[in-house]
Amino acid sequence: RAFFRWVPDFVARRLPETINRDEMRTPMQWTPGPNAGFCPAGVRPWLPVDQRYREVNVETEDGQPDSLLNLYRSLFRLRRDHEVLRTGRLRLLPNLPPDVVGFTREMADGTGRPVRATVLANLGKVDRAVPGVGGEVAVQAGVGRIADAGMELGPNSAAVLWTDDGEKGSGDGSN
């Protein structure tokens, strides 16, 4: 709409694609201050600042262990520190409960011992049990726990697990 103002609204709403992605973006929210810390007070950013910037911003979320910012930091650190999550053989898990997706990454470490990580996500709105999956939780988002029968995941939850006899893989492929 910024470039083609002459296109009538009723036509623009029916177009399957937008011309640019600015319609989906907001400025980075750095602080709970004016303009979310993206630009100085009194300067109007070219895109609107999200209305939740006082609660959802880097400064506020940095001190919250369960924030989305710190979840992403944990996931990036886990992937950086464990080669199996970058280069291990990928295998999609079959026969998962409805709304659950999952895969394993596995490889041998420098001594030939198996290193295996399992990633599970419950994308649904009800609790799901994933039988036969256990291990040590490396990173978790939302509600989940290891149970006798397997992994239990709450709605919209996910976990990265060190599973079976796999050891935590170090950054260089050895333990």
XYZ file of N, CA, C and O in Angstrom:
700
model
N 0.812 -1.196 0.000
C 0.000 0.000 0.000
C 0.852 1.255 0.000
O 0.410 2.275 -0.491
N 2.055 1.207 0.550
C 2.895 2.396 0.593
C 3.274 2.860 -0.813
O 3.405 4.053 -1.058
N 3.462 1.936 -1.737
C 3.905 2.290 -3.073
C 2.773 2.351 -4.093
O 2.876 3.002 -5.116
N 1.709 1.633 -3.829
C 0.607 1.572 -4.779
C -0.675 2.074 -4.121
O -1.657 1.355 -3.994
N -0.633 3.321 -3.719
C -1.789 3.910 -3.038
C -3.020 3.981 -3.943
O -4.133 4.056 -3.454
N -2.814 3.937 -5.238
C -3.919 4.023 -6.175
C -4.738 2.739 -6.248
O -5.844 2.733 -6.774
N -4.205 1.608 -5.681
C -4.951 0.349 -5.707
C -6.065 0.443 -4.661
O -5.810 0.702 -3.497
N -7.317 0.254 -5.065
C -8.426 0.329 -4.108
C -8.281 -0.702 -2.990
O -7.754 -1.802 -3.204
N -8.743 -0.361 -1.781
C -8.638 -1.258 -0.622
C -9.255 -2.624 -0.885
O -8.694 -3.645 -0.494
N -10.427 -2.652 -1.528
C -11.082 -3.940 -1.748
C -10.238 -4.840 -2.653
O -10.267 -6.066 -2.525
N -9.451 -4.275 -3.538
C -8.554 -5.066 -4.379
C -7.334 -5.498 -3.567
O -6.929 -6.663 -3.602
N -6.749 -4.576 -2.824
C -5.549 -4.880 -2.033
C -5.822 -6.003 -1.031
O -4.974 -6.865 -0.799
N -7.006 -6.016 -0.418
C -7.347 -7.060 0.561
C -7.459 -8.437 -0.091
O -7.304 -9.448 0.567
N -7.716 -8.484 -1.374
C -7.876 -9.766 -2.067
C -6.571 -10.274 -2.675
O -6.505 -11.409 -3.138
N -5.550 -9.463 -2.698
C -4.277 -9.899 -3.265
C -3.658 -10.957 -2.356
O -3.604 -10.778 -1.143
N -3.168 -12.060 -2.918
C -2.614 -13.132 -2.083
C -1.259 -12.781 -1.464
O -0.881 -13.340 -0.459
N -0.540 -11.867 -2.040
C 0.787 -11.506 -1.551
C 0.820 -10.017 -1.263
O 0.160 -9.239 -1.923
N 1.636 -9.640 -0.309
C 1.848 -8.220 -0.098
C 3.074 -7.806 -0.894
O 3.920 -8.627 -1.239
N 3.177 -6.549 -1.184
C 4.267 -6.068 -2.018
C 5.559 -5.964 -1.207
O 6.634 -6.204 -1.717
N 5.456 -5.624 0.066
C 6.643 -5.627 0.922
C 6.266 -6.179 2.277
O 5.105 -6.363 2.594
N 7.248 -6.422 3.104
C 6.973 -7.053 4.379
C 6.814 -6.070 5.527
O 6.630 -6.482 6.666
N 6.866 -4.783 5.261
C 6.710 -3.809 6.336
C 5.384 -3.957 7.063
O 5.293 -3.646 8.246
N 4.355 -4.436 6.378
C 3.057 -4.608 7.015
C 3.102 -5.621 8.155
O 2.240 -5.612 9.031
N 4.093 -6.492 8.159
C 4.203 -7.543 9.163
C 5.261 -7.243 10.217
O 5.462 -8.033 11.111
N 5.939 -6.123 10.104
C 7.093 -5.849 10.967
C 6.822 -4.691 11.915
O 5.961 -3.855 11.674
N 7.577 -4.655 12.994
C 7.599 -3.515 13.907
C 9.059 -3.245 14.241
O 9.911 -4.127 14.105
N 9.385 -2.048 14.716
C 10.766 -1.787 15.130
C 11.180 -2.696 16.293
O 10.343 -3.113 17.091
N 12.466 -3.002 16.375
C 12.985 -3.810 17.479
C 12.686 -3.109 18.792
O 12.922 -1.916 18.930
N 12.178 -3.859 19.730
C 11.803 -3.321 21.035
C 12.940 -3.566 22.024
O 13.064 -4.647 22.577
N 13.750 -2.546 22.244
C 14.922 -2.669 23.104
C 14.615 -2.394 24.563
O 15.153 -3.069 25.436
N 13.798 -1.392 24.845
C 13.530 -0.974 26.227
C 12.037 -0.686 26.400
O 11.305 -0.572 25.416
N 11.591 -0.496 27.663
C 10.206 -0.085 27.873
C 10.023 1.429 27.721
O 8.951 1.959 27.985
N 11.049 2.129 27.288
C 11.001 3.585 27.144
C 10.338 4.033 25.856
O 9.814 3.229 25.088
N 10.382 5.345 25.590
C 9.759 5.892 24.387
C 10.262 5.196 23.120
O 11.445 4.887 22.993
N 9.335 4.940 22.212
C 9.633 4.254 20.946
C 10.317 2.908 21.159
O 11.026 2.412 20.286
N 10.123 2.328 22.321
C 10.704 1.024 22.676
C 12.230 1.027 22.586
O 12.850 -0.006 22.443
N 12.836 2.227 22.683
C 14.289 2.326 22.604
C 14.841 2.168 21.203
O 16.044 2.165 21.002
N 13.952 2.046 20.221
C 14.385 1.865 18.830
C 14.968 3.156 18.262
O 15.934 3.134 17.508
N 14.361 4.275 18.612
C 14.854 5.580 18.186
C 14.563 6.579 19.304
O 13.759 6.304 20.188
N 15.228 7.715 19.314
C 15.056 8.673 20.408
C 13.616 9.166 20.543
O 12.851 9.186 19.576
N 13.267 9.577 21.768
C 11.953 10.175 22.007
C 11.796 11.386 21.092
O 12.761 12.106 20.825
N 10.618 11.584 20.596
C 10.371 12.707 19.704
C 10.593 12.394 18.243
O 10.200 13.157 17.369
N 11.253 11.288 17.946
C 11.452 10.852 16.558
C 10.377 9.813 16.265
O 10.153 8.900 17.053
N 9.706 9.944 15.138
C 8.650 9.006 14.789
C 9.225 7.908 13.895
O 9.665 8.180 12.782
N 9.224 6.646 14.381
C 9.719 5.557 13.528
C 8.817 5.374 12.309
O 7.634 5.696 12.352
N 9.378 4.864 11.207
C 8.602 4.707 9.983
C 7.559 3.603 10.109
O 6.607 3.565 9.349
N 7.746 2.685 11.055
C 6.765 1.634 11.317
C 6.224 1.812 12.730
O 6.940 2.274 13.615
N 4.991 1.420 12.982
C 4.436 1.586 14.327
C 5.085 0.626 15.321
O 5.400 -0.520 14.987
N 5.277 1.105 16.544
C 5.821 0.281 17.626
C 4.686 -0.574 18.179
O 3.565 -0.080 18.364
N 4.957 -1.836 18.431
C 3.948 -2.736 18.993
C 3.432 -2.178 20.319
O 4.208 -1.663 21.123
N 2.145 -2.310 20.549
C 1.532 -1.748 21.752
C 2.015 -2.402 23.035
O 1.924 -1.810 24.105
N 2.577 -3.610 22.956
C 3.043 -4.315 24.163
C 4.513 -4.050 24.470
O 5.124 -4.771 25.246
N 5.107 -3.005 23.900
C 6.546 -2.786 24.043
C 6.992 -2.585 25.487
O 8.144 -2.845 25.818
N 6.113 -2.146 26.374
C 6.514 -1.949 27.783
C 6.780 -3.279 28.489
O 7.580 -3.349 29.399
N 6.097 -4.330 28.063
C 6.281 -5.657 28.657
C 7.193 -6.549 27.822
O 7.890 -7.399 28.361
N 7.135 -6.381 26.507
C 7.887 -7.252 25.595
C 9.003 -6.437 24.964
O 8.803 -5.726 23.980
N 10.189 -6.531 25.567
C 11.371 -5.837 25.053
C 12.606 -6.518 25.614
O 12.531 -7.272 26.584
N 13.741 -6.270 25.007
C 14.982 -6.950 25.391
C 15.346 -6.659 26.845
O 15.674 -7.571 27.608
N 15.273 -5.414 27.252
C 15.670 -5.044 28.619
C 14.835 -5.772 29.669
O 15.364 -6.290 30.647
N 13.531 -5.825 29.468
C 12.647 -6.486 30.428
C 12.826 -7.998 30.391
O 12.936 -8.641 31.440
N 12.864 -8.582 29.198
C 12.956 -10.033 29.083
C 14.324 -10.583 29.467
O 14.440 -11.750 29.827
N 15.348 -9.762 29.405
C 16.696 -10.210 29.759
C 16.735 -10.760 31.186
O 17.410 -11.741 31.449
N 15.978 -10.154 32.096
C 15.977 -10.586 33.492
C 14.948 -11.653 33.816
O 14.790 -12.024 34.968
N 14.227 -12.147 32.827
C 13.206 -13.169 33.048
C 13.688 -14.509 32.488
O 13.724 -14.687 31.270
N 14.047 -15.454 33.344
C 14.587 -16.728 32.851
C 13.672 -17.454 31.865
O 14.152 -18.126 30.969
N 12.362 -17.324 32.000
C 11.429 -18.037 31.131
C 10.951 -17.212 29.941
O 9.985 -17.581 29.282
N 11.625 -16.104 29.642
C 11.186 -15.252 28.529
C 11.526 -15.889 27.183
O 12.398 -16.757 27.077
N 10.847 -15.420 26.154
C 11.119 -15.893 24.798
C 12.552 -15.555 24.392
O 13.236 -16.365 23.755
N 13.034 -14.381 24.773
C 14.412 -13.991 24.475
C 15.397 -15.010 25.045
O 16.300 -15.484 24.348
N 15.226 -15.379 26.307
C 16.156 -16.324 26.924
C 15.963 -17.748 26.425
O 16.920 -18.526 26.414
N 14.761 -18.099 25.980
C 14.568 -19.398 25.336
C 15.400 -19.462 24.060
O 16.126 -20.428 23.822
N 15.306 -18.424 23.229
C 16.105 -18.399 21.996
C 17.597 -18.426 22.311
O 18.359 -19.137 21.646
N 18.023 -17.685 23.304
C 19.446 -17.718 23.686
C 19.865 -19.125 24.080
O 20.944 -19.593 23.701
N 19.023 -19.814 24.861
C 19.338 -21.188 25.280
C 19.424 -22.131 24.093
O 20.315 -22.974 24.009
N 18.477 -21.993 23.167
C 18.487 -22.861 21.986
C 19.710 -22.603 21.104
O 20.346 -23.550 20.620
N 20.042 -21.337 20.895
C 21.236 -21.021 20.092
C 22.504 -21.545 20.764
O 23.386 -22.096 20.111
N 22.600 -21.382 22.087
C 23.771 -21.868 22.823
C 23.862 -23.386 22.742
O 24.934 -23.954 22.505
N 22.730 -24.077 22.908
C 22.713 -25.535 22.839
C 23.180 -26.014 21.465
O 24.028 -26.897 21.357
N 22.664 -25.398 20.420
C 23.063 -25.782 19.061
C 24.540 -25.477 18.806
O 25.248 -26.276 18.206
N 25.009 -24.333 19.279
C 26.413 -23.963 19.088
C 27.345 -24.926 19.829
O 28.379 -25.344 19.305
N 26.973 -25.337 21.027
C 27.849 -26.140 21.878
C 27.804 -27.636 21.590
O 28.660 -28.373 22.067
N 26.811 -28.104 20.834
C 26.648 -29.541 20.632
C 26.538 -29.862 19.135
O 25.517 -29.633 18.496
N 27.610 -30.422 18.629
C 27.710 -30.704 17.203
C 26.576 -31.586 16.692
O 26.112 -31.420 15.560
N 26.101 -32.509 17.508
C 25.039 -33.405 17.058
C 23.809 -32.619 16.601
O 23.113 -33.037 15.675
N 23.548 -31.473 17.188
C 22.391 -30.674 16.809
C 22.607 -29.896 15.508
O 21.656 -29.380 14.935
N 23.846 -29.845 15.068
C 24.143 -29.162 13.798
C 24.340 -30.138 12.653
O 23.902 -29.877 11.535
N 25.042 -31.238 12.922
C 25.444 -32.119 11.822
C 24.996 -33.564 11.977
O 25.235 -34.376 11.086
N 24.371 -33.898 13.105
C 23.937 -35.280 13.318
C 22.887 -35.713 12.319
O 22.160 -34.897 11.744
N 22.796 -37.005 12.119
C 21.814 -37.568 11.198
C 20.406 -37.265 11.706
O 20.082 -37.505 12.864
N 19.564 -36.758 10.829
C 18.205 -36.371 11.174
C 17.242 -37.502 10.851
O 17.290 -38.075 9.776
N 16.385 -37.827 11.825
C 15.365 -38.857 11.610
C 14.053 -38.363 12.194
O 13.967 -38.063 13.387
N 13.032 -38.227 11.335
C 11.701 -37.846 11.800
C 11.107 -38.997 12.595
O 11.274 -40.159 12.228
N 10.419 -38.677 13.676
C 9.824 -39.717 14.505
C 8.438 -40.093 13.964
O 7.599 -39.221 13.758
N 8.228 -41.383 13.742
C 6.928 -41.828 13.224
C 5.933 -42.051 14.365
O 6.307 -42.137 15.538
N 4.676 -42.172 14.015
C 3.613 -42.595 14.934
C 3.507 -41.736 16.189
O 3.313 -42.254 17.289
N 3.632 -40.440 16.031
C 3.478 -39.536 17.171
C 2.002 -39.213 17.381
O 1.201 -39.316 16.450
N 1.644 -38.812 18.599
C 0.247 -38.436 18.853
C -0.168 -37.254 17.971
O 0.686 -36.527 17.450
N -1.472 -37.049 17.813
C -1.935 -35.902 17.021
C -1.335 -34.591 17.545
O -1.169 -34.420 18.754
N -0.999 -33.702 16.650
C -0.468 -32.367 16.954
C 0.973 -32.363 17.461
O 1.498 -31.303 17.783
N 1.609 -33.516 17.548
C 2.997 -33.575 18.022
C 3.919 -33.837 16.834
O 3.651 -34.710 16.013
N 4.980 -33.056 16.742
C 6.028 -33.287 15.753
C 7.319 -33.568 16.508
O 7.517 -33.083 17.627
N 8.182 -34.371 15.906
C 9.423 -34.689 16.584
C 10.445 -35.304 15.658
O 10.112 -35.851 14.607
N 11.702 -35.182 16.083
C 12.797 -35.782 15.334
C 13.961 -36.037 16.273
O 14.006 -35.510 17.384
N 14.863 -36.891 15.827
C 16.118 -37.106 16.548
C 17.261 -36.644 15.671
O 17.163 -36.633 14.442
N 18.335 -36.247 16.322
C 19.620 -36.004 15.657
C 20.596 -36.917 16.372
O 20.632 -36.941 17.609
N 21.382 -37.674 15.616
C 22.325 -38.583 16.262
C 23.611 -38.718 15.463
O 23.637 -38.522 14.257
N 24.655 -39.021 16.197
C 25.975 -39.224 15.614
C 26.837 -39.940 16.644
O 26.432 -40.089 17.791
N 28.000 -40.362 16.230
C 28.963 -40.937 17.164
C 29.930 -39.844 17.592
O 30.303 -38.983 16.790
N 30.322 -39.876 18.855
C 31.307 -38.901 19.308
C 32.701 -39.377 18.909
O 32.849 -40.356 18.180
N 33.723 -38.689 19.367
C 35.100 -39.015 18.998
C 35.543 -40.399 19.420
O 36.487 -40.952 18.860
N 34.838 -41.017 20.397
C 35.202 -42.357 20.864
C 34.288 -43.431 20.296
O 34.410 -44.587 20.644
N 33.336 -43.032 19.444
C 32.415 -43.990 18.855
C 31.127 -44.176 19.641
O 30.251 -44.930 19.229
N 31.008 -43.516 20.802
C 29.774 -43.626 21.582
C 28.665 -42.818 20.916
O 28.925 -41.755 20.361
N 27.417 -43.306 20.985
C 26.317 -42.580 20.351
C 25.961 -41.301 21.110
O 25.984 -41.273 22.337
N 25.660 -40.274 20.381
C 25.157 -39.016 20.918
C 23.809 -38.803 20.247
O 23.723 -38.797 19.024
N 22.757 -38.667 21.053
C 21.420 -38.569 20.475
C 20.612 -37.505 21.197
O 20.559 -37.493 22.425
N 20.010 -36.644 20.413
C 19.088 -35.639 20.943
C 17.735 -35.837 20.279
O 17.658 -36.156 19.098
N 16.679 -35.653 21.051
C 15.318 -35.736 20.522
C 14.647 -34.389 20.729
O 14.746 -33.799 21.803
N 13.981 -33.911 19.702
C 13.239 -32.650 19.769
C 11.767 -32.982 19.571
O 11.401 -33.640 18.597
N 10.937 -32.539 20.518
C 9.496 -32.779 20.444
C 8.757 -31.468 20.624
O 9.168 -30.627 21.428
N 7.666 -31.305 19.903
C 6.823 -30.115 20.052
C 5.365 -30.517 19.969
O 4.954 -31.195 19.026
N 4.599 -30.107 20.968
C 3.152 -30.292 20.949
C 2.541 -28.992 20.455
O 2.521 -27.998 21.174
N 2.060 -28.984 19.232
C 1.508 -27.786 18.625
C 0.004 -27.667 18.859
O -0.625 -26.732 18.370
N -0.542 -28.590 19.619
C -1.979 -28.614 19.850
C -2.405 -27.888 21.115
O -1.607 -27.257 21.812
N -3.696 -28.040 21.433
C -4.297 -27.322 22.551
C -4.598 -28.208 23.749
O -5.202 -27.763 24.712
N -4.184 -29.488 23.674
C -4.392 -30.403 24.799
C -3.073 -31.111 25.119
O -2.179 -31.203 24.283
N -2.971 -31.618 26.352
C -1.792 -32.376 26.766
C -1.631 -33.599 25.881
O -2.620 -34.209 25.462
N -0.373 -33.951 25.622
C -0.082 -35.154 24.842
C 1.056 -35.918 25.511
O 2.017 -35.322 25.988
N 0.943 -37.242 25.505
C 2.012 -38.115 25.990
C 2.693 -38.742 24.783
O 2.026 -39.213 23.864
N 4.011 -38.722 24.805
C 4.792 -39.340 23.736
C 5.459 -40.568 24.341
O 6.461 -40.456 25.057
N 4.890 -41.751 24.105
C 5.423 -42.959 24.741
C 6.810 -43.320 24.232
O 7.162 -43.054 23.090
N 7.586 -43.924 25.125
C 8.886 -44.453 24.751
C 9.998 -43.437 24.624
O 11.098 -43.782 24.212
N 9.741 -42.183 24.949
C 10.783 -41.156 24.863
C 11.141 -40.714 26.269
O 10.275 -40.332 27.060
N 12.405 -40.799 26.593
C 12.874 -40.365 27.904
C 14.242 -39.763 27.779
O 14.775 -39.616 26.682
N 14.810 -39.410 28.883
C 16.142 -38.842 28.885
C 16.233 -37.642 29.785
O 15.431 -37.469 30.696
N 17.182 -36.797 29.494
C 17.428 -35.585 30.278
C 17.000 -34.364 29.468
O 17.399 -34.215 28.315
N 16.196 -33.506 30.079
C 15.735 -32.309 29.383
C 16.893 -31.316 29.287
O 17.486 -30.936 30.289
N 17.214 -30.896 28.069
C 18.266 -29.900 27.849
C 17.671 -28.498 27.820
O 18.203 -27.579 28.436
N 16.579 -28.331 27.096
C 15.855 -27.057 27.010
C 14.383 -27.394 26.881
O 14.019 -28.341 26.191
N 13.562 -26.587 27.553
C 12.125 -26.817 27.491
C 11.396 -25.494 27.380
O 11.798 -24.504 27.985
N 10.331 -25.487 26.617
C 9.457 -24.325 26.499
C 8.044 -24.783 26.824
O 7.557 -25.732 26.227
N 7.415 -24.138 27.767
C 6.076 -24.540 28.171
C 6.131 -25.637 29.208
O 7.138 -25.837 29.886
N 5.026 -26.369 29.314
C 4.868 -27.389 30.348
C 5.197 -28.758 29.780
O 4.683 -29.146 28.733
N 6.058 -29.474 30.454
C 6.395 -30.828 30.037
C 7.168 -31.523 31.131
O 7.739 -30.875 32.013
N 7.137 -32.863 31.095
C 7.908 -33.628 32.077
C 8.159 -35.029 31.548
O 7.395 -35.546 30.736
N 9.240 -35.616 32.045
C 9.543 -37.002 31.733
C 8.723 -37.854 32.690
O 8.760 -37.654 33.903
N 7.966 -38.786 32.160
C 7.160 -39.694 32.968
C 7.635 -41.122 32.724
O 8.474 -41.367 31.858
N 7.090 -42.059 33.484
C 7.487 -43.464 33.334
C 7.262 -43.975 31.914
O 8.068 -44.720 31.385
N 6.166 -43.566 31.312
C 5.816 -44.078 29.984
C 6.442 -43.277 28.854
O 6.407 -43.696 27.714
N 6.993 -42.106 29.128
C 7.569 -41.281 28.074
C 7.527 -39.812 28.433
O 7.449 -39.448 29.599
N 7.535 -38.970 27.450
C 7.503 -37.518 27.638
C 6.073 -37.030 27.598
O 5.319 -37.395 26.690
N 5.694 -36.212 28.561
C 4.377 -35.585 28.567
C 4.566 -34.107 28.271
O 5.351 -33.431 28.931
N 3.835 -33.623 27.265
C 3.941 -32.232 26.853
C 2.590 -31.550 26.965
O 1.583 -32.076 26.494
N 2.584 -30.378 27.577
C 1.377 -29.572 27.631
C 1.123 -28.917 26.288
O 1.935 -29.014 25.368
N -0.007 -28.241 26.171
C -0.307 -27.543 24.917
C 0.770 -26.517 24.576
O 1.315 -25.862 25.470
N 1.085 -26.399 23.295
C 2.067 -25.420 22.818
C 3.386 -25.493 23.592
O 3.945 -24.472 23.983
N 3.858 -26.693 23.810
C 5.103 -26.916 24.541
C 6.095 -27.672 23.669
O 5.711 -28.365 22.732
N 7.356 -27.552 24.014
C 8.400 -28.256 23.274
C 9.558 -28.562 24.205
O 9.720 -27.929 25.252
N 10.368 -29.538 23.811
C 11.534 -29.904 24.610
C 12.617 -30.476 23.713
O 12.333 -31.113 22.701
N 13.854 -30.235 24.120
C 15.024 -30.882 23.525
C 15.570 -31.791 24.618
O 15.821 -31.346 25.737
N 15.731 -33.071 24.286
C 16.160 -34.077 25.264
C 17.429 -34.770 24.814
O 17.599 -35.051 23.628
N 18.277 -35.073 25.778
C 19.364 -36.024 25.529
C 18.739 -37.370 25.809
O 18.250 -37.621 26.911
N 18.687 -38.254 24.817
C 17.877 -39.460 24.949
C 18.676 -40.744 24.889
O 19.807 -40.780 24.426
N 18.009 -41.803 25.327
C 18.531 -43.166 25.330
C 19.898 -43.204 25.984
O 20.126 -42.632 27.033
N 20.839 -43.908 25.317
C 22.185 -44.020 25.862
C 23.103 -42.907 25.350
O 24.295 -42.934 25.593
N 22.523 -41.956 24.652
C 23.334 -40.862 24.108
C 23.865 -39.957 25.196
O 23.204 -39.683 26.185
N 25.062 -39.522 25.034
C 25.675 -38.561 25.948
C 25.540 -37.183 25.344
O 25.337 -37.027 24.151
N 25.712 -36.175 26.163
C 25.706 -34.803 25.646
C 26.923 -34.650 24.736
O 28.030 -34.947 25.130
N 26.684 -34.190 23.554
C 27.781 -34.009 22.595
C 28.463 -32.679 22.807
O 27.816 -31.662 22.962
N 29.762 -32.654 22.851
C 30.482 -31.387 22.992
C 30.614 -30.718 21.641
O 30.284 -31.275 20.618
N 31.109 -29.508 21.659
C 31.236 -28.722 20.434
C 32.142 -29.357 19.392
O 31.983 -29.134 18.212
N 33.102 -30.176 19.788
C 34.038 -30.730 18.818
C 33.718 -32.170 18.437
O 34.487 -32.836 17.769
N 32.536 -32.668 18.881
C 32.159 -34.026 18.518
C 32.693 -35.070 19.489
O 32.493 -36.249 19.304
N 33.378 -34.657 20.537
C 33.854 -35.601 21.545
C 33.250 -35.246 22.885
O 32.740 -34.158 23.082
N 33.294 -36.170 23.833
C 32.737 -35.911 25.163
C 33.808 -35.652 26.170
O 34.848 -36.093 26.191
